[in-house]
Tab-separated table of C-alpha atoms and ligand atoms in Angstrom:
chain	number	residue	atom	x	y	z
N	1	MET	CA	34.471	11.244	19.965
N	2	THR	CA	32.237	8.222	20.059
N	3	SER	CA	29.245	8.064	22.360
N	4	ILE	CA	27.543	4.848	23.352
N	5	LEU	CA	23.806	4.775	22.663
N	6	ASP	CA	22.795	3.166	25.919
N	7	GLY	CA	19.643	1.159	25.276
N	8	LYS	CA	19.717	-0.360	28.725
N	9	ALA	CA	19.636	3.033	30.498
N	10	THR	CA	17.015	4.400	28.086
N	11	SER	CA	14.826	1.333	28.566
N	12	LEU	CA	15.011	1.845	32.345
N	13	ALA	CA	13.788	5.427	31.886
N	14	ILE	CA	10.848	4.126	29.813
N	15	GLU	CA	10.140	1.441	32.406
N	16	ALA	CA	10.007	4.125	35.115
N	17	GLU	CA	7.409	6.005	33.036
N	18	LEU	CA	5.415	2.790	32.557
N	19	THR	CA	5.544	2.022	36.286
N	20	ASP	CA	4.165	5.508	37.016
N	21	ALA	CA	1.421	5.003	34.432
N	22	VAL	CA	0.386	1.703	36.028
N	23	THR	CA	0.315	3.290	39.502
N	24	SER	CA	-1.840	6.105	38.209
N	25	ARG	CA	-4.194	3.687	36.387
N	26	LEU	CA	-4.661	1.575	39.492
N	27	GLY	CA	-5.161	4.733	41.585
N	28	SER	CA	-8.097	5.709	39.404
N	29	GLY	CA	-9.615	2.243	39.516
N	30	LYS	CA	-8.480	1.183	36.056
N	31	LYS	CA	-7.292	-2.221	34.931
N	32	ARG	CA	-3.695	-3.425	35.280
N	33	PRO	CA	-2.186	-3.948	31.791
N	34	HIS	CA	-1.835	-7.609	30.852
N	35	LEU	CA	0.492	-9.035	28.184
N	36	ALA	CA	0.362	-12.670	27.063
N	37	ALA	CA	3.088	-14.446	25.093
N	38	VAL	CA	2.720	-17.680	23.152
N	39	LEU	CA	5.855	-19.817	22.994
N	40	VAL	CA	5.851	-22.875	20.733
N	41	GLY	CA	8.584	-25.485	21.237
N	42	ASP	CA	11.795	-25.011	23.163
N	43	ASN	CA	14.103	-22.900	20.996
N	44	PRO	CA	16.529	-21.564	23.662
N	45	ALA	CA	16.774	-18.079	22.087
N	46	SER	CA	12.978	-17.741	21.859
N	47	ARG	CA	12.615	-18.948	25.429
N	48	ALA	CA	15.175	-16.366	26.555
N	49	TYR	CA	13.402	-13.529	24.680
N	50	VAL	CA	10.003	-14.474	26.077
N	51	GLY	CA	11.557	-14.718	29.557
N	52	HIS	CA	12.865	-11.127	29.175
N	53	LYS	CA	9.360	-9.962	28.231
N	54	VAL	CA	7.719	-11.674	31.211
N	55	LYS	CA	10.336	-10.237	33.595
N	56	ALA	CA	9.855	-6.747	32.151
N	57	CYS	CA	6.103	-7.053	32.821
N	58	ALA	CA	6.829	-7.819	36.468
N	59	ARG	CA	9.210	-4.821	36.757
N	60	VAL	CA	6.637	-2.306	35.487
N	61	GLY	CA	3.663	-3.867	37.288
N	62	PHE	CA	1.943	-5.515	34.315
N	63	GLU	CA	0.235	-8.860	34.537
N	64	SER	CA	1.721	-11.461	32.194
N	65	THR	CA	0.763	-14.913	30.989
N	66	LEU	CA	3.088	-17.326	29.235
N	67	VAL	CA	1.229	-19.813	27.046
N	68	GLU	CA	3.560	-22.709	26.235
N	69	ARG	CA	2.765	-25.275	23.576
N	70	PRO	CA	4.777	-28.248	22.227
N	71	LEU	CA	6.728	-28.154	18.974
N	72	ASP	CA	4.265	-30.554	17.321
N	73	ILE	CA	1.190	-28.379	17.937
N	74	SER	CA	-1.091	-28.366	14.887
N	75	GLN	CA	-2.025	-25.262	12.910
N	76	GLU	CA	-5.631	-25.595	14.141
N	77	GLU	CA	-4.599	-25.913	17.788
N	78	LEU	CA	-2.369	-22.841	17.546
N	79	LEU	CA	-5.142	-20.859	15.853
N	80	GLN	CA	-7.409	-21.910	18.720
N	81	VAL	CA	-4.898	-20.494	21.244
N	82	VAL	CA	-4.927	-17.212	19.319
N	83	HIS	CA	-8.742	-17.122	19.201
N	84	GLU	CA	-8.954	-17.670	22.952
N	85	LEU	CA	-6.518	-14.819	23.626
N	86	ASN	CA	-8.480	-12.591	21.220
N	87	LEU	CA	-11.626	-13.249	23.258
N	88	ASP	CA	-10.071	-13.066	26.739
N	89	PRO	CA	-11.120	-9.713	28.232
N	90	GLU	CA	-8.293	-9.905	30.804
N	91	VAL	CA	-5.587	-9.962	28.103
N	92	ASP	CA	-4.929	-6.514	26.587
N	93	GLY	CA	-2.277	-7.559	24.107
N	94	PHE	CA	-0.356	-10.663	23.108
N	95	ILE	CA	2.458	-11.886	20.948
N	96	VAL	CA	3.241	-15.167	19.243
N	97	GLN	CA	7.001	-15.572	19.530
N	98	LEU	CA	8.729	-16.220	16.199
N	99	PRO	CA	10.123	-18.330	14.617
N	100	LEU	CA	7.339	-20.924	14.550
N	101	PRO	CA	8.002	-24.556	13.508
N	102	ASP	CA	8.189	-25.247	9.761
N	103	HIS	CA	4.815	-27.034	9.596
N	104	ILE	CA	3.053	-23.897	10.875
N	105	ASN	CA	1.836	-21.235	8.460
N	106	ASP	CA	3.165	-18.143	10.297
N	107	GLN	CA	1.215	-15.670	8.245
N	108	GLU	CA	-2.112	-17.340	8.952
N	109	VAL	CA	-1.330	-17.272	12.684
N	110	LEU	CA	-0.273	-13.607	12.669
N	111	GLU	CA	-3.390	-12.663	10.690
N	112	ALA	CA	-5.585	-14.417	13.255
N	113	VAL	CA	-4.454	-11.987	15.979
N	114	LEU	CA	-6.993	-9.234	16.618
N	115	PRO	CA	-5.326	-6.010	15.359
N	116	SER	CA	-6.351	-4.212	18.587
N	117	LYS	CA	-4.361	-6.799	20.606
N	118	ASP	CA	-1.456	-7.083	18.132
N	119	VAL	CA	1.193	-5.395	20.300
N	120	ASP	CA	3.960	-6.783	18.044
N	121	GLY	CA	2.504	-4.786	15.134
N	122	PHE	CA	2.774	-7.789	12.792
N	123	HIS	CA	-0.844	-7.953	11.581
N	124	PRO	CA	-1.290	-6.585	8.019
N	125	VAL	CA	-3.769	-4.011	9.365
N	126	ASN	CA	-1.096	-2.549	11.639
N	127	ALA	CA	1.644	-2.876	8.994
N	128	GLY	CA	-0.618	-1.109	6.479
N	129	LYS	CA	-1.485	1.673	8.897
N	130	MET	CA	2.216	2.141	9.655
N	131	ALA	CA	2.922	2.520	5.929
N	132	LEU	CA	0.191	5.185	5.732
N	133	ASP	CA	1.441	6.933	8.895
N	134	LEU	CA	-1.816	6.270	10.730
N	135	PRO	CA	-1.992	5.496	14.471
N	136	CYS	CA	-1.186	1.793	15.013
N	137	PHE	CA	1.001	-0.610	16.933
N	138	LEU	CA	4.552	-0.292	15.626
N	139	PRO	CA	6.820	-3.361	15.597
N	140	ALA	CA	8.855	-3.239	18.788
N	141	THR	CA	12.415	-3.254	17.430
N	142	PRO	CA	12.111	-0.360	14.941
N	143	MET	CA	9.939	1.501	17.456
N	144	GLY	CA	12.666	1.071	20.084
N	145	ILE	CA	15.322	2.356	17.688
N	146	MET	CA	13.206	5.453	16.944
N	147	SER	CA	12.822	6.076	20.692
N	148	LEU	CA	16.556	5.663	21.228
N	149	LEU	CA	17.351	8.213	18.477
N	150	GLU	CA	14.707	10.575	19.849
N	151	ARG	CA	15.780	10.380	23.470
N	152	ALA	CA	19.460	10.864	22.549
N	153	ASN	CA	18.448	13.943	20.503
N	154	ILE	CA	20.181	12.575	17.418
N	155	ASP	CA	19.480	14.754	14.392
N	156	THR	CA	18.140	12.602	11.565
N	157	GLN	CA	16.690	15.374	9.385
N	158	GLY	CA	17.810	15.050	5.765
N	159	LYS	CA	20.363	12.390	6.685
N	160	HIS	CA	21.122	9.342	4.565
N	161	ALA	CA	20.045	6.198	6.404
N	162	VAL	CA	21.237	2.840	5.108
N	163	ILE	CA	19.481	-0.263	6.384
N	164	LEU	CA	21.046	-3.695	6.027
N	165	GLY	CA	18.210	-6.213	5.874
N	166	ARG	CA	14.670	-6.159	4.478
N	167	SER	CA	12.790	-8.339	6.966
N	168	SER	CA	9.185	-7.533	7.742
N	169	ILE	CA	10.065	-7.342	11.456
N	170	VAL	CA	12.979	-4.893	11.258
N	171	GLY	CA	14.402	-3.727	7.907
N	172	THR	CA	11.160	-2.877	6.117
N	173	PRO	CA	9.439	-1.043	9.006
N	174	MET	CA	12.707	0.721	9.900
N	175	ALA	CA	12.871	2.162	6.377
N	176	LEU	CA	9.278	3.431	6.632
N	177	LEU	CA	9.816	5.047	10.024
N	178	LEU	CA	13.111	6.754	9.171
N	179	ARG	CA	11.722	8.269	5.987
N	180	ARG	CA	8.580	9.585	7.719
N	181	ASN	CA	7.972	13.299	7.899
N	182	GLY	CA	8.691	13.627	11.610
N	183	VAL	CA	11.225	13.744	14.402
N	184	PRO	CA	13.084	11.460	14.281
N	185	GLY	CA	12.599	10.916	10.572
N	186	ASN	CA	12.989	12.759	7.264
N	187	CYS	CA	15.886	10.516	6.282
N	188	THR	CA	16.701	9.550	2.733
N	189	VAL	CA	16.648	5.779	3.030
N	190	THR	CA	18.519	3.027	1.213
N	191	VAL	CA	17.565	-0.587	1.961
N	192	CYS	CA	20.295	-3.141	1.232
N	193	HIS	CA	19.736	-6.906	1.158
N	194	SER	CA	21.332	-10.182	0.150
N	195	ARG	CA	21.244	-9.297	-3.579
N	196	THR	CA	22.626	-5.755	-3.204
N	197	GLN	CA	25.697	-5.132	-5.318
N	198	ASP	CA	28.694	-3.224	-3.962
N	199	LEU	CA	27.234	-3.192	-0.469
N	200	ALA	CA	30.147	-1.316	1.108
N	201	ASP	CA	29.676	1.539	-1.389
N	202	HIS	CA	26.241	2.040	0.135
N	203	THR	CA	27.215	1.612	3.767
N	204	ARG	CA	30.123	4.062	3.391
N	205	ARG	CA	27.612	6.750	2.391
N	206	ALA	CA	25.435	6.184	5.475
N	207	ASP	CA	25.040	8.933	8.060
N	208	ILE	CA	22.884	6.433	9.940
N	209	LEU	CA	23.631	2.734	9.473
N	210	VAL	CA	21.193	0.110	10.777
N	211	ALA	CA	22.531	-3.451	10.682
N	212	ALA	CA	19.808	-6.120	10.840
N	213	ILE	CA	21.134	-9.114	8.926
N	214	GLY	CA	21.940	-11.634	11.639
N	215	ARG	CA	25.616	-12.199	10.775
N	216	ALA	CA	28.155	-11.725	13.535
N	217	HIS	CA	30.599	-8.842	12.987
N	218	PHE	CA	29.490	-8.377	9.366
N	219	VAL	CA	29.932	-4.590	9.434
N	220	THR	CA	33.622	-3.797	9.542
N	221	GLU	CA	35.509	-0.529	9.984
N	222	ASP	CA	36.105	-0.010	6.252
N	223	MET	CA	32.326	-0.078	5.639
N	224	VAL	CA	31.528	2.851	7.951
N	225	LYS	CA	31.644	6.571	7.215
N	226	PRO	CA	33.533	8.617	9.824
N	227	GLY	CA	31.028	10.199	12.232
N	228	ALA	CA	28.178	7.816	11.372
N	229	VAL	CA	25.468	6.733	13.808
N	230	VAL	CA	25.598	2.920	13.917
N	231	ILE	CA	22.625	0.900	15.163
N	232	ASP	CA	23.299	-2.800	15.682
N	233	VAL	CA	20.166	-4.975	15.687
N	234	GLY	CA	22.065	-8.288	15.544
N	235	ILE	CA	21.892	-10.803	18.374
N	236	ASN	CA	24.199	-13.610	17.261
N	237	ARG	CA	25.370	-16.501	19.419
N	238	ILE	CA	29.047	-17.207	18.931
N	239	PRO	CA	31.128	-19.892	20.686
N	240	ASP	CA	33.058	-18.627	23.719
N	241	ALA	CA	34.939	-21.199	25.785
N	242	THR	CA	35.392	-18.672	28.624
N	243	LYS	CA	31.622	-18.609	29.251
N	244	LYS	CA	29.775	-21.173	31.340
N	245	SER	CA	27.115	-21.471	28.614
N	246	GLY	CA	29.844	-21.988	25.999
N	247	HIS	CA	28.621	-19.017	23.960
N	248	ARG	CA	28.166	-15.266	24.066
N	249	LEU	CA	25.982	-12.777	22.241
N	250	THR	CA	27.440	-10.424	19.695
N	251	GLY	CA	26.061	-8.000	17.152
N	252	ASP	CA	26.171	-7.619	13.369
N	253	VAL	CA	28.816	-4.904	13.822
N	254	ASP	CA	32.498	-5.440	14.618
N	255	PHE	CA	32.025	-3.128	17.610
N	256	ASP	CA	35.625	-2.973	18.875
N	257	ASN	CA	37.014	-1.824	15.527
N	258	VAL	CA	34.053	0.243	14.296
N	259	LYS	CA	33.458	2.125	17.551
N	260	SER	CA	36.171	4.779	17.198
N	261	LYS	CA	34.880	5.765	13.760
N	262	CYS	CA	31.309	6.589	14.800
N	263	SER	CA	29.607	9.514	16.491
N	264	TRP	CA	27.178	7.093	18.179
N	265	ILE	CA	26.995	3.317	18.361
N	266	THR	CA	24.716	0.811	20.120
N	267	PRO	CA	26.411	-2.007	22.055
N	268	VAL	CA	25.272	-5.657	22.015
N	269	PRO	CA	24.034	-6.537	24.553
N	270	GLY	CA	22.585	-3.368	26.078
N	271	GLY	CA	21.565	-1.493	22.930
N	272	VAL	CA	18.568	-2.324	20.766
N	273	GLY	CA	17.499	-5.441	22.755
N	274	PRO	CA	16.268	-3.670	25.914
N	275	MET	CA	14.602	-0.993	23.758
N	276	THR	CA	12.618	-3.690	21.923
N	277	ILE	CA	11.251	-4.970	25.226
N	278	ALA	CA	10.460	-1.448	26.475
N	279	SER	CA	8.551	-0.706	23.247
N	280	LEU	CA	6.493	-3.887	23.582
N	281	MET	CA	5.582	-2.758	27.099
N	282	GLN	CA	4.579	0.687	25.776
N	283	ASN	CA	2.363	-0.960	23.148
N	284	THR	CA	0.753	-3.118	25.839
N	285	LEU	CA	-0.062	-0.054	27.930
N	286	THR	CA	-1.571	1.584	24.829
N	287	ALA	CA	-3.656	-1.535	24.071
N	288	CYS	CA	-4.927	-1.517	27.652
N	289	ALA	CA	-5.690	2.227	27.653
N	290	GLN	CA	-7.597	1.943	24.363
N	291	LYS	CA	-10.039	-0.379	26.091
N	292	ASP	CA	-10.802	2.132	28.894
N	293	ALA	CA	-13.195	4.226	26.879
P	301	GUN	N1	11.240	-13.046	17.028
P	301	GUN	C1	12.242	-12.160	16.823
P	301	GUN	N2	11.825	-10.914	17.099
P	301	GUN	C2	10.543	-11.011	17.481
P	301	GUN	C3	9.567	-10.064	17.893
P	301	GUN	O1	9.800	-8.842	17.957
P	301	GUN	N3	8.354	-10.573	18.215
P	301	GUN	C4	8.065	-11.875	18.152
P	301	GUN	N4	6.843	-12.259	18.471
P	301	GUN	N5	8.935	-12.778	17.763
P	301	GUN	C5	10.171	-12.338	17.434
C-alpha cells in the first residue's frame, strides 16, 4: 500500500503554527517577523519561487520585502544591496534567489550575508555549523524533507538512504541531516552523482531514496526497491500542449509507474516544494526571535 507524503497539507499545519506564533508575538508587544528576498533578472522560475515566498509571508502574518534588480546589476551593486539588508533592523532574515547571472560571483554574495540573517542557510558559517550538528539555519529544502519525515512518523533509524545529487543546496546537506544521530536520522547514507557507476544498483538498495538531480522522470520503477520511501525534489518544466502556459511541472521520479512500488512517495507539485517554503518561514521566525533578547 502506497501512501502519499502530502507536503501541501503538512506545510499548512506548519503555517498554522507560524500564524499562532506571530499572534502571540504581537500580543506580547514583539516585532512582526520580516523576510526580504532579492531577485535579480527575470528568470520565470525564480520569479515564481520568490512569489510563493512572498505569498507565504502574507498567509502567516510576516512582513515581506521583494528587492528586484536588473540582470545587468554589477557585483558591487549587488553586494551593496546585501550590506543594506544586513544593516536594516526591520529585516530579520533575507535570501538572494539563485541562480544569479553568470557575471556574478555567487559565493562572494552568499558570504556577504550576515549569518544571523541567512535564513537560507547558505553561508559557510551556517553550513559548517550544520556539519558539526550545532544550532544554525538549515537550508530550507532538506529541512522541509526532515520535517515531512518526522511529521509522517516515518522510521529512518538504521535505514539505507540513497541521495541522487550532491548540490550544496540539497544533496550535500540532505546527506548530513539523514546521517545525524537523531530522529529523523541515523541513516546509512550513500550519495550518488553524475560520475556514479551502476547507479541503479545503488538506488535499488535504498530504503529511502531522495531524487535531487533536476531531470524529469529520471527515477524509473526498475530503480526502486519495493517498499521504499521516495522523496522527489525535482521541479522540472516539461512541454504540455493541454496547459495554457504550454508547460507543466514534473518531478525527477516517474511518479505514475513508481508509486505502486513504494511505501511512501512525495508528489510534484504538492510534496517537497511547499515544505521548502514552510521551512524558510520557520527560519525567519527563528531569526526574528533571536533578536528579541
Ligand atoms: N534556488 C533554488 N532553490 C533555492 C533556495 O532554496 N534558495 C534560494 N535563495 N535560491 C534557490
